[in-house]
Amino acid sequence: MKKRVVLTFPKQTIEEPITYHLIRDYDLMVNILSAKVNPNEEGRMVIELSGRNKRMNNGIEYLKGLGVTIQSLAQDVTWDEQKCIHCTACISLCPSHALSVDRSQMLVSFNPDRCIVCGLCLKACPYHAIEIQF
Ligand code: SF4
Ligand code: SF4
């Protein structure tokens, strides 16, 4: 099982070696896709977890027990097709190809499963078609 999630953790858990415990105690593979952690502030981290179902659930329960909020990635990144004019300005900036263009029709599309929430597309888009709830 593989899951990409956004973790929001309260400032009292900033020092907690969360990824270490997920790997050692829950036998999960943790791939950190992006992180925003400042001392004495709430932290945000986008991670990909891989492992067996039961271990994944136990690991998630461990995080919840610490007061960490867990959201699926798709809840944090939105692409508004109505606002997008398919100018393609964002395409070359997207490192994971979450934003792509069908060149035969010059139509842009967004695949939230590929997005690593790097934020590079935000400044490129003149129509604010992409929003990240960070
Ligand atoms: S935030 Fe934008 S540029 Fe970054 S991976 Fe997601 S869609 Fe691509
Ligand atoms: S920059 Fe904005 S308007 Fe242009 S293709 Fe990307 S999402 Fe659409």
mmCIF file of N, CA, C and O and ligand atoms in Angstrom, residues 79 83-91 99 108 121 124-130, ligand 2:
data_model
loop_
_atom_site.group_PDB
_atom_site.id
_atom_site.type_symbol
_atom_site.label_atom_id
_atom_site.label_comp_id
_atom_site.label_asym_id
_atom_site.label_seq_id
_atom_site.Cartn_x
_atom_site.Cartn_y
_atom_site.Cartn_z
ATOM 1 N N TRP A 79 -6.722 22.352 -8.700
ATOM 2 C CA TRP A 79 -6.561 22.983 -10.017
ATOM 3 C C TRP A 79 -7.967 23.262 -10.540
ATOM 4 O O TRP A 79 -8.791 22.345 -10.627
ATOM 5 N N LYS A 83 -10.825 28.124 -14.466
ATOM 6 C CA LYS A 83 -9.949 29.303 -14.483
ATOM 7 C C LYS A 83 -8.789 29.124 -15.456
ATOM 8 O O LYS A 83 -8.201 30.088 -15.924
ATOM 9 N N CYS A 84 -8.393 27.895 -15.711
ATOM 10 C CA CYS A 84 -7.214 27.617 -16.540
ATOM 11 C C CYS A 84 -7.494 27.949 -18.005
ATOM 12 O O CYS A 84 -8.503 27.518 -18.561
ATOM 13 N N ILE A 85 -6.582 28.727 -18.612
ATOM 14 C CA ILE A 85 -6.758 29.053 -20.038
ATOM 15 C C ILE A 85 -5.774 28.239 -20.905
ATOM 16 O O ILE A 85 -5.567 28.535 -22.073
ATOM 17 N N HIS A 86 -5.124 27.247 -20.278
ATOM 18 C CA HIS A 86 -4.241 26.315 -20.999
ATOM 19 C C HIS A 86 -3.084 27.039 -21.697
ATOM 20 O O HIS A 86 -2.705 26.703 -22.807
ATOM 21 N N CYS A 87 -2.553 28.027 -20.975
ATOM 22 C CA CYS A 87 -1.442 28.807 -21.536
ATOM 23 C C CYS A 87 -0.133 28.023 -21.493
ATOM 24 O O CYS A 87 0.828 28.392 -22.153
ATOM 25 N N THR A 88 -0.057 26.994 -20.666
ATOM 26 C CA THR A 88 1.092 26.089 -20.471
ATOM 27 C C THR A 88 2.292 26.712 -19.724
ATOM 28 O O THR A 88 3.357 26.114 -19.667
ATOM 29 N N ALA A 89 2.102 27.895 -19.160
ATOM 30 C CA ALA A 89 3.212 28.544 -18.443
ATOM 31 C C ALA A 89 3.714 27.698 -17.272
ATOM 32 O O ALA A 89 4.882 27.785 -16.892
ATOM 33 N N CYS A 90 2.857 26.886 -16.726
ATOM 34 C CA CYS A 90 3.234 26.107 -15.540
ATOM 35 C C CYS A 90 3.911 24.776 -15.886
ATOM 36 O O CYS A 90 4.569 24.171 -15.037
ATOM 37 N N ILE A 91 3.750 24.333 -17.110
ATOM 38 C CA ILE A 91 4.129 22.954 -17.459
ATOM 39 C C ILE A 91 5.617 22.659 -17.236
ATOM 40 O O ILE A 91 5.974 21.678 -16.591
ATOM 41 N N LEU A 99 1.321 18.486 -13.648
ATOM 42 C CA LEU A 99 0.687 19.320 -14.669
ATOM 43 C C LEU A 99 1.276 18.902 -16.004
ATOM 44 O O LEU A 99 2.504 18.855 -16.159
ATOM 45 N N VAL A 108 -4.280 21.452 -21.040
ATOM 46 C CA VAL A 108 -3.530 21.178 -19.813
ATOM 47 C C VAL A 108 -4.402 20.338 -18.876
ATOM 48 O O VAL A 108 -5.624 20.513 -18.826
ATOM 49 N N CYS A 121 4.351 26.075 -9.341
ATOM 50 C CA CYS A 121 3.370 26.494 -10.354
ATOM 51 C C CYS A 121 2.561 27.719 -9.921
ATOM 52 O O CYS A 121 1.992 28.423 -10.754
ATOM 53 N N ALA A 124 3.638 30.998 -11.352
ATOM 54 C CA ALA A 124 3.617 30.999 -12.821
ATOM 55 C C ALA A 124 2.221 31.233 -13.375
ATOM 56 O O ALA A 124 2.064 31.716 -14.490
ATOM 57 N N CYS A 125 1.221 30.888 -12.599
ATOM 58 C CA CYS A 125 -0.144 30.925 -13.137
ATOM 59 C C CYS A 125 -0.769 32.313 -12.976
ATOM 60 O O CYS A 125 -1.069 32.742 -11.866
ATOM 61 N N PRO A 126 -1.003 33.011 -14.091
ATOM 62 C CA PRO A 126 -1.555 34.372 -13.990
ATOM 63 C C PRO A 126 -3.038 34.374 -13.617
ATOM 64 O O PRO A 126 -3.589 35.407 -13.280
ATOM 65 N N TYR A 127 -3.676 33.213 -13.686
ATOM 66 C CA TYR A 127 -5.120 33.145 -13.448
ATOM 67 C C TYR A 127 -5.485 32.477 -12.129
ATOM 68 O O TYR A 127 -6.651 32.201 -11.881
ATOM 69 N N HIS A 128 -4.473 32.206 -11.334
ATOM 70 C CA HIS A 128 -4.694 31.580 -10.017
ATOM 71 C C HIS A 128 -5.547 30.314 -10.132
ATOM 72 O O HIS A 128 -6.461 30.091 -9.338
ATOM 73 N N ALA A 129 -5.233 29.536 -11.143
ATOM 74 C CA ALA A 129 -6.001 28.305 -11.362
ATOM 75 C C ALA A 129 -5.579 27.209 -10.377
ATOM 76 O O ALA A 129 -6.319 26.265 -10.158
ATOM 77 N N ILE A 130 -4.372 27.358 -9.816
ATOM 78 C CA ILE A 130 -3.900 26.340 -8.865
ATOM 79 C C ILE A 130 -3.815 26.968 -7.487
ATOM 80 O O ILE A 130 -3.280 28.070 -7.326
HETATM 81 S S1 SF4 B 2 -0.292 28.600 -15.810
HETATM 82 FE FE1 SF4 B 2 -2.404 28.511 -14.998
HETATM 83 S S2 SF4 B 2 -3.676 29.105 -16.743
HETATM 84 FE FE2 SF4 B 2 -1.676 28.534 -17.557
HETATM 85 S S3 SF4 B 2 -1.870 26.351 -18.052
HETATM 86 FE FE3 SF4 B 2 -1.024 26.455 -15.987
HETATM 87 S S4 SF4 B 2 -2.828 26.333 -14.657
HETATM 88 FE FE4 SF4 B 2 -3.576 26.853 -16.689
#
